[in-house]
Amino acid sequence: MGGERRMMQLAVAAIVFTVWCLGQGTSGICQLDWHGHESRCFRVVDVAVAHEDARDHCANHDSSVAVPKDQATNDFLVRLRNSADSGLSVWIGLNDIEEEGTFVWEDGEDLGSFSDWSPGEPNNGPASGPADCVRIKGGTGTNLWGDYPCTTQYGVICEKGSESSGYTNLGCWRDNVGNRAIPTLEGTDPRLDGSYGARQNPLEKCYQVALSRGYAVFAVQNGGWCAGSADGHNTYNNYGPSTACRADGEGGPGANEVYQITGSESSGYTNLGCWTDNVGNRAIPTLEGTDPRLDGSYRARQNPIEKCYQVALSGGFTVFAVQNGGQCFGSADGHNTYNKHGPSTACREDGEGGPGANEVYQITGCSMDYVRFNNVCYKSFTGSNTREEASQMCVEDGGMLAMPKDSATNDFLANLPQVTGGRWLGLTDANGDGQWVFEDGQSLTSSGYSNWLPNEADSGDVCAALYATRSSWDARRCNHRRGFICQRNEGAGLVGFWPLNAEYGTSDVTGNGNDAVATGTQLALGPYGNVNGAFLFSGAADSYLNIPNNGELDVRYSYTILAHIYPTGGAGPIFSYVTNNDGFGVHLVVERGQSILQSIAADVLEQSAWNYVGGSYNSFTGMASLWNNGEVVGQANVGVVEVETQYQVQVAMKDGDSRFFAGRIACLQLYNYAMTEEQIATARDRCKEDDTLTSGEWNGYNYTVHGSRQTHATATDECASFGARLADSKSADVNNFLVSLANGVLPGEAFWFGLHDYEHEGQWQWSDDTDVDYTNWHPGEPNGGVGQSCGQLYTSNSMWDDDSCDIQKYYICQQDTWLSNSAEWVVDASGDTYVDAQGVAYGPDKVLDDDSTTYWNPNGVADEWYIIFHLGLSYTLSTVRVQSTGDFTHDVKAFKFQGSNSADPYVWADALIVDVGNSNEHQEFGTFSATAKYWRLLITETQSGGQPWLAGVQFRGMVADTVHRISFDVSEAQLSGSNDNVRVLIYSTDCGGWCLSTTVPGRFGRGETRVHYFEDEDFGRPEMLQLRTDGDNRLALDQIRLYNGETGREDEFPCNCNLASTSVESLFLDAYANYAEVHAAMEEPLAALTICMDIRIPDTTSGALFSYAIPDSPK
């Protein structure tokens, strides 16, 4: 692929093996169910297949069709076949397909002096077709060879080389059951079958598992127990030598027989020491809850170092840390931050850190199951794949099919485990003209190396495979199925990462040294609603970033560019490699209203909104791709080229281009390989700062599950940081919802939720300071242990337990949901409504129409611009969202958000004061709690001092708990005394919305209940009634009837009567919101109303309280 660099612009039947044991061969080591002879291993396959399929079946089992080149081997194969089925004819690896009469063995050698033909053979018969393939005949009296048509179906004998030991003995070493010198591999791989004490070939099986994981050492203990880890070469001798190992090489009680794998290198990471951590200010963010490989509780996790390493490696991180027995940490910036709290002495000897102490590791080697050779990582894949499928699987694994361009590499590949039966290589003659080309575009001729079997390069087949026999290459049809070898360049990963936020500024947090230099930019709201989480570019020539390139950003072969962008202007560059002559190497750009030649373009960007965009190029396939929001939106095959990426990078502008990007950019990332869709999806939230794993809405609340472990106090603060609180579980239904939500991401874990008794021992309360009525304690809990003042929810059984508040656990937060906007909420606003020449009005109702292209423009007011809202009822709000138009000049800079419980006069109290400074456009502000009937947004400052252009406002909150409650014991038949007055809320457009009845008598029973409404004023035709209970009880209605009458005497409104003029159109019951909405249609205006209900009280235990509550008047 050398030479000129280019510019690039981006806008089947199942097979059953039947085995007969003959005993182990005389030399070499054969795997279970294979049988040895003269350093080779053989196996009979009792299946009827054509000769070509027989070759593929053997290849799929890491072998080739057997080649009996001498009398002894031939006799052995006959005996092996006879032990299975003496009547079975079996293919051997001999044919004269290329030239009639010239028989050639499977490995390319000529037949030679030995043969064992049946009399009259070979005869190129029968008449059904040419007989080009050879079998050992079955049946009585014959074990000789015969040629037969290759399409005939027989059994087959497969052959492969015996396994060399592949390891050397490092001696016998003591182990410690409570703190293993090397972690166990038991239960991690099906090859470690059954009970280790009864396992056949336990040493060989342990070796194979360790080898497949790239470990340098492994150990066998007490007759077969297997241990191994990436760091085992550093820890195997922790407890000194032992004399307890037996002579069979399989260790002894409490004693490891340790082996070093021949040719192995050290693990994929090195130890950087023990460093202090701070729960409130992590040195490295946690990875817990981000990947299923980090399974269960970290303290009980097997091989926590290895699992943390694999997850960090997948994320492209250069360091990772393990704390307190297994808790995993890692980030792209971890190499810069791991030591910010100084060294620690609290780490234990097992390498898994300690309390508040990180054992930090630097990643150095290949990922799991890959083996390094000459700075390239290789892996042999078993299976049955066409060449095209194999190539794609390598690409998806971050690499390409292996390319042996010298004898040393070729020999290394041939000696990888399970290569005997043939593996696809990254070498093809795609045009069928004899010009073989490697996967990366280099011609075979220019490499100066090849290792073909005789006549294979010119056989007419166009895909190359490697056979371990003689390390030779074979040309095969590309639709054949076999295994393959992938290669990945060491160091493939994230080479440039600029979060572009307040915390990191323009730093390249990979540590590669390519920090950007900003000109004419400022901080703005980021893609996750985080203040100062992005850089704002004005769209002018003096607003851009320059990024130097010290060589680390030279991704000439393959790359992926990713960024979050918020475009507000016209066309403009996003990310460009700028050449010395003002040209470009790579140009990712926003275009507007024009076509682009010789590029990839897609009309997908959303203006004035966040878009997750990217461009990638795969030099292995020649495919360039354009990405938007995690999906491919454009592709073109530009061929295999080297891209001009050796130059500096410019962001938001490009020398020689008159266009400039206007808007925000955040989380700019550059990788030196073409990422898959899954990898791009994972990278999307690389800059996200919180630990939220999932969320769900229930009963008017939004619940979030958080994947970092915190003390109860810290978890409370974390929830409060975004206007939430620890979740309350006030009913069985809510409890079940929380368990289901949490189990979706962290199954079986324990979570802090809003239960505590730290104010008064034994008096349990929720996070909103209400007393606990519903409980779901585990038997024997709460037990009032010392310091156990906080409740935890076990998702494994849905039950509760009290525990020490200082223990770190996952946690669940609860927050009000966003209210659905209504233009009717606006009751007053400052200034006059501006109307443009086309008659378009820019009134205050535009902020509630959920259309960011319309806005409020108050005319005739110089300052103190306000809108007053009335939401219909009293609400408790926790968050307000404000969206400007994004032109910066008229964007809101500072405001007050105020509430009042009266309208005549308004009495305003500040709920929130905002002075953002740099922010513009969409802004979200939480962490307050205020209750009011009327709300005022008072804008005190814009970016330029002129009037605001406000495009949107939204509120997060719940109807306030301002209700009249009437409680009674369920053992009573009805209410009496002074608490027999209730209110019914009626909705009617005739009275302007929600209107309140006068206070009327009410009777409540465990069965039928009547609530009467009388009013002198005509309220028109009611459309809806609303009934409520308190927050802890269900309003469970078996039926509800409405009666419309004309007088107020109770005896004239029996509940067993309905008039035709009244009908219940629908009854909306939400048993978890504890209210009912009755949608009614009345043909006549309302004069008097009887609501008849049959109420079922959920808890019938004597003494339990049930409340009937009606919202307070909105007027």
Short mmCIF file of N, CA and C in Angstrom, two decimals, residues 480-610:
data_model
loop_
_atom_site.label_atom_id
_atom_site.label_comp_id
_atom_site.label_asym_id
_atom_site.label_seq_id
_atom_site.Cartn_x
_atom_site.Cartn_y
_atom_site.Cartn_z
N HIS A 480 -15.57 -22.27 -0.18
CA HIS A 480 -15.28 -23.34 0.77
C HIS A 480 -15.39 -22.78 2.18
N ARG A 481 -15.61 -23.69 3.12
CA ARG A 481 -15.76 -23.27 4.51
C ARG A 481 -14.62 -23.83 5.34
N ARG A 482 -14.01 -22.96 6.13
CA ARG A 482 -12.90 -23.36 6.99
C ARG A 482 -12.68 -22.27 8.04
N GLY A 483 -11.73 -22.50 8.91
CA GLY A 483 -11.38 -21.48 9.89
C GLY A 483 -10.54 -20.38 9.25
N PHE A 484 -10.03 -19.47 10.07
CA PHE A 484 -9.27 -18.33 9.54
C PHE A 484 -8.40 -17.75 10.64
N ILE A 485 -7.43 -16.92 10.24
CA ILE A 485 -6.55 -16.23 11.17
C ILE A 485 -6.72 -14.73 10.98
N CYS A 486 -6.95 -14.03 12.07
CA CYS A 486 -7.05 -12.56 12.02
C CYS A 486 -5.77 -11.94 12.58
N GLN A 487 -5.46 -10.75 12.11
CA GLN A 487 -4.37 -9.98 12.69
C GLN A 487 -4.85 -8.58 13.01
N ARG A 488 -4.30 -8.03 14.09
CA ARG A 488 -4.59 -6.65 14.48
C ARG A 488 -3.29 -5.99 14.85
N ASN A 489 -3.10 -4.79 14.39
CA ASN A 489 -1.90 -4.06 14.75
C ASN A 489 -1.95 -3.68 16.22
N GLU A 490 -0.87 -3.91 16.93
CA GLU A 490 -0.80 -3.53 18.33
C GLU A 490 -0.89 -2.01 18.43
N GLY A 491 -1.65 -1.56 19.40
CA GLY A 491 -1.80 -0.12 19.59
C GLY A 491 -2.98 0.46 18.86
N ALA A 492 -3.77 -0.39 18.17
CA ALA A 492 -4.97 0.14 17.53
C ALA A 492 -5.91 0.66 18.59
N GLY A 493 -6.40 1.86 18.41
CA GLY A 493 -7.29 2.41 19.43
C GLY A 493 -7.46 3.90 19.28
N LEU A 494 -7.72 4.55 20.40
CA LEU A 494 -7.98 5.99 20.44
C LEU A 494 -6.65 6.73 20.41
N VAL A 495 -6.43 7.56 19.40
CA VAL A 495 -5.16 8.28 19.27
C VAL A 495 -5.31 9.77 19.52
N GLY A 496 -6.53 10.27 19.51
CA GLY A 496 -6.78 11.67 19.82
C GLY A 496 -8.15 11.82 20.44
N PHE A 497 -8.24 12.54 21.55
CA PHE A 497 -9.51 12.68 22.26
C PHE A 497 -9.55 14.04 22.92
N TRP A 498 -10.46 14.89 22.42
CA TRP A 498 -10.61 16.25 22.93
C TRP A 498 -12.05 16.42 23.42
N PRO A 499 -12.31 16.29 24.74
CA PRO A 499 -13.68 16.43 25.25
C PRO A 499 -14.30 17.79 24.98
N LEU A 500 -13.45 18.85 24.93
CA LEU A 500 -13.92 20.21 24.65
C LEU A 500 -14.99 20.63 25.66
N ASN A 501 -14.63 20.61 26.93
CA ASN A 501 -15.55 21.05 27.98
C ASN A 501 -14.76 21.82 29.03
N ALA A 502 -15.45 22.24 30.08
CA ALA A 502 -14.81 23.07 31.10
C ALA A 502 -13.73 22.32 31.85
N GLU A 503 -13.92 21.00 32.03
CA GLU A 503 -12.96 20.23 32.81
C GLU A 503 -11.64 20.05 32.10
N TYR A 504 -11.68 19.76 30.80
CA TYR A 504 -10.45 19.44 30.07
C TYR A 504 -10.03 20.50 29.06
N GLY A 505 -10.90 21.48 28.81
CA GLY A 505 -10.54 22.52 27.85
C GLY A 505 -10.24 21.93 26.48
N THR A 506 -9.07 22.27 25.93
CA THR A 506 -8.68 21.78 24.61
C THR A 506 -7.65 20.65 24.69
N SER A 507 -7.48 20.06 25.86
CA SER A 507 -6.46 19.02 26.04
C SER A 507 -6.80 17.76 25.25
N ASP A 508 -5.77 17.12 24.73
CA ASP A 508 -5.87 15.78 24.17
C ASP A 508 -5.64 14.82 25.32
N VAL A 509 -6.72 14.22 25.82
CA VAL A 509 -6.62 13.46 27.06
C VAL A 509 -6.09 12.04 26.84
N THR A 510 -5.71 11.69 25.61
CA THR A 510 -5.05 10.40 25.41
C THR A 510 -3.63 10.42 25.94
N GLY A 511 -3.08 11.62 26.16
CA GLY A 511 -1.69 11.73 26.57
C GLY A 511 -0.71 11.71 25.43
N ASN A 512 -1.22 11.72 24.19
CA ASN A 512 -0.34 11.69 23.02
C ASN A 512 0.27 13.05 22.70
N GLY A 513 -0.16 14.09 23.41
CA GLY A 513 0.52 15.37 23.30
C GLY A 513 0.02 16.30 22.23
N ASN A 514 -1.15 16.05 21.67
CA ASN A 514 -1.66 16.92 20.61
C ASN A 514 -2.79 17.80 21.14
N ASP A 515 -2.47 18.63 22.13
CA ASP A 515 -3.45 19.56 22.69
C ASP A 515 -3.80 20.62 21.65
N ALA A 516 -5.09 20.95 21.57
CA ALA A 516 -5.54 21.95 20.61
C ALA A 516 -5.30 23.36 21.14
N VAL A 517 -5.24 24.30 20.23
CA VAL A 517 -5.15 25.73 20.58
C VAL A 517 -6.42 26.39 20.07
N ALA A 518 -7.18 27.02 20.97
CA ALA A 518 -8.47 27.61 20.64
C ALA A 518 -8.34 29.09 20.34
N THR A 519 -9.09 29.54 19.36
CA THR A 519 -9.18 30.96 19.01
C THR A 519 -10.65 31.31 18.86
N GLY A 520 -11.10 32.34 19.58
CA GLY A 520 -12.44 32.86 19.41
C GLY A 520 -13.56 31.91 19.77
N THR A 521 -13.37 31.09 20.78
CA THR A 521 -14.41 30.14 21.21
C THR A 521 -14.82 30.44 22.64
N GLN A 522 -15.94 29.87 23.04
CA GLN A 522 -16.35 29.96 24.43
C GLN A 522 -17.10 28.69 24.80
N LEU A 523 -17.23 28.48 26.10
CA LEU A 523 -17.92 27.28 26.58
C LEU A 523 -19.42 27.45 26.44
N ALA A 524 -20.10 26.32 26.23
CA ALA A 524 -21.55 26.34 26.06
C ALA A 524 -22.12 25.02 26.57
N LEU A 525 -23.45 24.92 26.55
CA LEU A 525 -24.11 23.72 27.03
C LEU A 525 -23.74 22.51 26.17
N GLY A 526 -23.48 21.37 26.83
CA GLY A 526 -23.03 20.18 26.14
C GLY A 526 -24.15 19.25 25.72
N PRO A 527 -23.81 18.15 25.08
CA PRO A 527 -24.81 17.24 24.53
C PRO A 527 -25.60 16.48 25.58
N TYR A 528 -25.16 16.47 26.82
CA TYR A 528 -25.88 15.77 27.89
C TYR A 528 -26.57 16.74 28.83
N GLY A 529 -26.77 17.98 28.37
CA GLY A 529 -27.37 18.98 29.22
C GLY A 529 -26.41 19.53 30.25
N ASN A 530 -25.12 19.25 30.08
CA ASN A 530 -24.13 19.69 31.06
C ASN A 530 -23.64 21.10 30.73
N VAL A 531 -23.74 21.99 31.72
CA VAL A 531 -23.28 23.36 31.53
C VAL A 531 -21.79 23.34 31.22
N ASN A 532 -21.38 24.14 30.24
CA ASN A 532 -19.98 24.24 29.84
C ASN A 532 -19.44 22.89 29.36
N GLY A 533 -20.30 22.13 28.67
CA GLY A 533 -19.90 20.82 28.19
C GLY A 533 -19.56 20.78 26.72
N ALA A 534 -19.39 21.94 26.08
CA ALA A 534 -19.05 21.99 24.66
C ALA A 534 -18.34 23.31 24.36
N PHE A 535 -17.74 23.38 23.18
CA PHE A 535 -17.14 24.63 22.70
C PHE A 535 -18.07 25.24 21.66
N LEU A 536 -18.27 26.55 21.78
CA LEU A 536 -19.13 27.28 20.87
C LEU A 536 -18.26 28.02 19.83
N PHE A 537 -18.59 27.83 18.56
CA PHE A 537 -17.90 28.48 17.44
C PHE A 537 -18.86 29.45 16.77
N SER A 538 -18.37 30.64 16.49
CA SER A 538 -19.25 31.72 16.04
C SER A 538 -19.59 31.65 14.56
N GLY A 539 -18.87 30.83 13.77
CA GLY A 539 -19.11 30.80 12.34
C GLY A 539 -18.33 31.87 11.59
N ALA A 540 -17.30 32.40 12.23
CA ALA A 540 -16.47 33.43 11.61
C ALA A 540 -15.03 32.93 11.48
N ALA A 541 -14.24 33.66 10.74
CA ALA A 541 -12.86 33.25 10.47
C ALA A 541 -11.99 33.25 11.71
N ASP A 542 -12.44 33.93 12.75
CA ASP A 542 -11.63 34.03 13.97
C ASP A 542 -12.14 33.12 15.08
N SER A 543 -12.83 32.04 14.73
CA SER A 543 -13.36 31.10 15.73
C SER A 543 -13.08 29.67 15.27
N TYR A 544 -12.05 29.03 15.85
CA TYR A 544 -11.63 27.71 15.38
C TYR A 544 -10.66 27.09 16.38
N LEU A 545 -10.27 25.85 16.10
CA LEU A 545 -9.21 25.15 16.84
C LEU A 545 -8.13 24.72 15.87
N ASN A 546 -6.88 24.82 16.31
CA ASN A 546 -5.74 24.22 15.61
C ASN A 546 -5.21 23.07 16.47
N ILE A 547 -5.06 21.90 15.85
CA ILE A 547 -4.53 20.73 16.57
C ILE A 547 -3.22 20.32 15.89
N PRO A 548 -2.11 20.35 16.60
CA PRO A 548 -0.85 19.90 16.00
C PRO A 548 -0.88 18.39 15.77
N ASN A 549 0.07 17.92 15.01
CA ASN A 549 0.16 16.48 14.74
C ASN A 549 1.61 16.05 14.89
N ASN A 550 1.91 15.44 16.03
CA ASN A 550 3.28 14.98 16.27
C ASN A 550 3.55 13.59 15.71
N GLY A 551 2.65 13.13 14.86
CA GLY A 551 2.76 11.81 14.26
C GLY A 551 1.75 10.83 14.79
N GLU A 552 1.25 11.06 16.03
CA GLU A 552 0.27 10.16 16.63
C GLU A 552 -1.07 10.23 15.91
N LEU A 553 -1.33 11.32 15.23
CA LEU A 553 -2.61 11.48 14.53
C LEU A 553 -2.52 11.04 13.07
N ASP A 554 -1.40 10.47 12.67
CA ASP A 554 -1.25 9.98 11.30
C ASP A 554 -1.92 8.61 11.21
N VAL A 555 -3.14 8.61 10.72
CA VAL A 555 -3.95 7.38 10.66
C VAL A 555 -4.18 7.01 9.20
N ARG A 556 -3.11 7.01 8.43
CA ARG A 556 -3.18 6.93 6.98
C ARG A 556 -3.89 5.69 6.44
N TYR A 557 -3.90 4.61 7.21
CA TYR A 557 -4.45 3.36 6.69
C TYR A 557 -5.95 3.22 6.99
N SER A 558 -6.31 3.37 8.23
CA SER A 558 -7.71 3.26 8.63
C SER A 558 -7.96 4.24 9.77
N TYR A 559 -9.18 4.74 9.87
CA TYR A 559 -9.46 5.70 10.92
C TYR A 559 -10.96 5.80 11.15
N THR A 560 -11.32 6.41 12.27
CA THR A 560 -12.69 6.82 12.57
C THR A 560 -12.63 8.17 13.27
N ILE A 561 -13.39 9.13 12.78
CA ILE A 561 -13.54 10.45 13.40
C ILE A 561 -14.96 10.53 13.95
N LEU A 562 -15.11 10.94 15.21
CA LEU A 562 -16.43 11.06 15.83
C LEU A 562 -16.53 12.39 16.57
N ALA A 563 -17.72 12.96 16.59
CA ALA A 563 -17.95 14.20 17.33
C ALA A 563 -19.44 14.40 17.55
N HIS A 564 -19.77 15.13 18.60
CA HIS A 564 -21.12 15.64 18.79
C HIS A 564 -21.13 17.07 18.28
N ILE A 565 -22.05 17.39 17.38
CA ILE A 565 -22.12 18.75 16.83
C ILE A 565 -23.54 19.29 16.96
N TYR A 566 -23.62 20.60 17.12
CA TYR A 566 -24.89 21.32 17.24
C TYR A 566 -24.83 22.47 16.24
N PRO A 567 -25.14 22.20 14.97
CA PRO A 567 -24.98 23.24 13.94
C PRO A 567 -26.11 24.27 14.01
N THR A 568 -25.72 25.54 13.92
CA THR A 568 -26.71 26.62 13.93
C THR A 568 -26.58 27.53 12.72
N GLY A 569 -25.55 27.31 11.91
CA GLY A 569 -25.35 28.17 10.76
C GLY A 569 -25.41 27.41 9.44
N GLY A 570 -24.68 27.92 8.45
CA GLY A 570 -24.65 27.29 7.16
C GLY A 570 -23.54 26.26 7.06
N ALA A 571 -23.02 26.08 5.86
CA ALA A 571 -21.97 25.10 5.64
C ALA A 571 -20.69 25.50 6.37
N GLY A 572 -19.94 24.49 6.79
CA GLY A 572 -18.68 24.77 7.45
C GLY A 572 -17.96 23.51 7.85
N PRO A 573 -16.61 23.54 7.89
CA PRO A 573 -15.82 22.37 8.23
C PRO A 573 -16.01 21.96 9.69
N ILE A 574 -15.91 20.67 9.94
CA ILE A 574 -15.90 20.15 11.32
C ILE A 574 -14.49 19.73 11.71
N PHE A 575 -13.88 18.87 10.89
CA PHE A 575 -12.57 18.30 11.22
C PHE A 575 -11.84 18.10 9.90
N SER A 576 -10.65 18.71 9.77
CA SER A 576 -9.91 18.64 8.52
C SER A 576 -8.42 18.48 8.77
N TYR A 577 -7.80 17.52 8.07
CA TYR A 577 -6.35 17.50 7.96
C TYR A 577 -5.98 18.49 6.85
N VAL A 578 -5.18 19.50 7.18
CA VAL A 578 -4.90 20.58 6.24
C VAL A 578 -3.47 20.43 5.74
N THR A 579 -3.30 20.30 4.43
CA THR A 579 -1.99 20.10 3.83
C THR A 579 -1.24 21.41 3.73
N ASN A 580 0.01 21.32 3.32
CA ASN A 580 0.86 22.51 3.24
C ASN A 580 0.42 23.47 2.14
N ASN A 581 -0.36 23.00 1.18
CA ASN A 581 -0.78 23.86 0.08
C ASN A 581 -2.26 24.22 0.18
N ASP A 582 -2.76 24.24 1.41
CA ASP A 582 -4.16 24.57 1.70
C ASP A 582 -5.13 23.53 1.17
N GLY A 583 -4.63 22.39 0.76
CA GLY A 583 -5.51 21.29 0.42
C GLY A 583 -5.92 20.55 1.67
N PHE A 584 -6.50 19.38 1.50
CA PHE A 584 -6.90 18.62 2.68
C PHE A 584 -6.64 17.14 2.44
N GLY A 585 -6.44 16.43 3.57
CA GLY A 585 -6.30 14.99 3.51
C GLY A 585 -7.61 14.31 3.82
N VAL A 586 -8.24 14.76 4.91
CA VAL A 586 -9.57 14.29 5.30
C VAL A 586 -10.39 15.52 5.65
N HIS A 587 -11.63 15.54 5.23
CA HIS A 587 -12.46 16.73 5.41
C HIS A 587 -13.86 16.28 5.80
N LEU A 588 -14.20 16.42 7.08
CA LEU A 588 -15.55 16.15 7.56
C LEU A 588 -16.23 17.50 7.70
N VAL A 589 -17.35 17.69 7.01
CA VAL A 589 -17.86 19.03 6.83
C VAL A 589 -19.39 19.03 6.86
N VAL A 590 -19.97 20.15 7.32
CA VAL A 590 -21.40 20.39 7.19
C VAL A 590 -21.62 21.12 5.88
N GLU A 591 -22.50 20.59 5.03
CA GLU A 591 -22.80 21.22 3.76
C GLU A 591 -24.24 21.74 3.78
N ARG A 592 -24.51 22.72 2.98
CA ARG A 592 -25.86 23.26 2.87
C ARG A 592 -26.16 23.55 1.40
N GLY A 593 -27.19 22.89 0.85
CA GLY A 593 -27.74 23.26 -0.44
C GLY A 593 -26.81 23.14 -1.63
N GLN A 594 -25.90 22.17 -1.61
CA GLN A 594 -25.06 21.98 -2.79
C GLN A 594 -24.66 20.52 -2.89
N SER A 595 -24.37 20.09 -4.09
CA SER A 595 -23.91 18.72 -4.28
C SER A 595 -22.39 18.69 -4.25
N ILE A 596 -21.86 17.55 -3.83
CA ILE A 596 -20.41 17.41 -3.69
C ILE A 596 -19.96 16.26 -4.57
N LEU A 597 -18.97 16.48 -5.39
CA LEU A 597 -18.42 15.45 -6.24
C LEU A 597 -17.33 14.69 -5.51
N GLN A 598 -17.24 13.40 -5.79
CA GLN A 598 -16.18 12.55 -5.26
C GLN A 598 -16.11 12.63 -3.74
N SER A 599 -17.26 12.47 -3.13
CA SER A 599 -17.32 12.49 -1.67
C SER A 599 -18.54 11.70 -1.24
N ILE A 600 -18.70 11.59 0.07
CA ILE A 600 -19.88 10.94 0.62
C ILE A 600 -20.69 12.00 1.31
N ALA A 601 -21.96 12.10 1.00
CA ALA A 601 -22.81 13.11 1.60
C ALA A 601 -24.14 12.49 1.97
N ALA A 602 -24.76 13.02 3.01
CA ALA A 602 -26.08 12.55 3.45
C ALA A 602 -26.84 13.71 4.06
N ASP A 603 -28.06 13.91 3.62
CA ASP A 603 -28.89 15.00 4.12
C ASP A 603 -29.63 14.54 5.37
N VAL A 604 -28.91 14.52 6.51
CA VAL A 604 -29.47 13.94 7.73
C VAL A 604 -29.34 14.85 8.94
N LEU A 605 -28.54 15.89 8.90
CA LEU A 605 -28.29 16.69 10.09
C LEU A 605 -29.53 17.46 10.51
N GLU A 606 -29.75 17.54 11.81
CA GLU A 606 -30.82 18.33 12.37
C GLU A 606 -30.25 19.65 12.86
N GLN A 607 -30.79 20.74 12.33
CA GLN A 607 -30.30 22.07 12.68
C GLN A 607 -30.73 22.44 14.09
N SER A 608 -29.86 23.13 14.82
CA SER A 608 -30.13 23.58 16.19
C SER A 608 -30.51 22.41 17.09
N ALA A 609 -29.79 21.33 16.93
CA ALA A 609 -29.98 20.14 17.77
C ALA A 609 -28.67 19.37 17.75
N TRP A 610 -28.51 18.52 18.75
CA TRP A 610 -27.29 17.73 18.82
C TRP A 610 -27.35 16.55 17.85
#
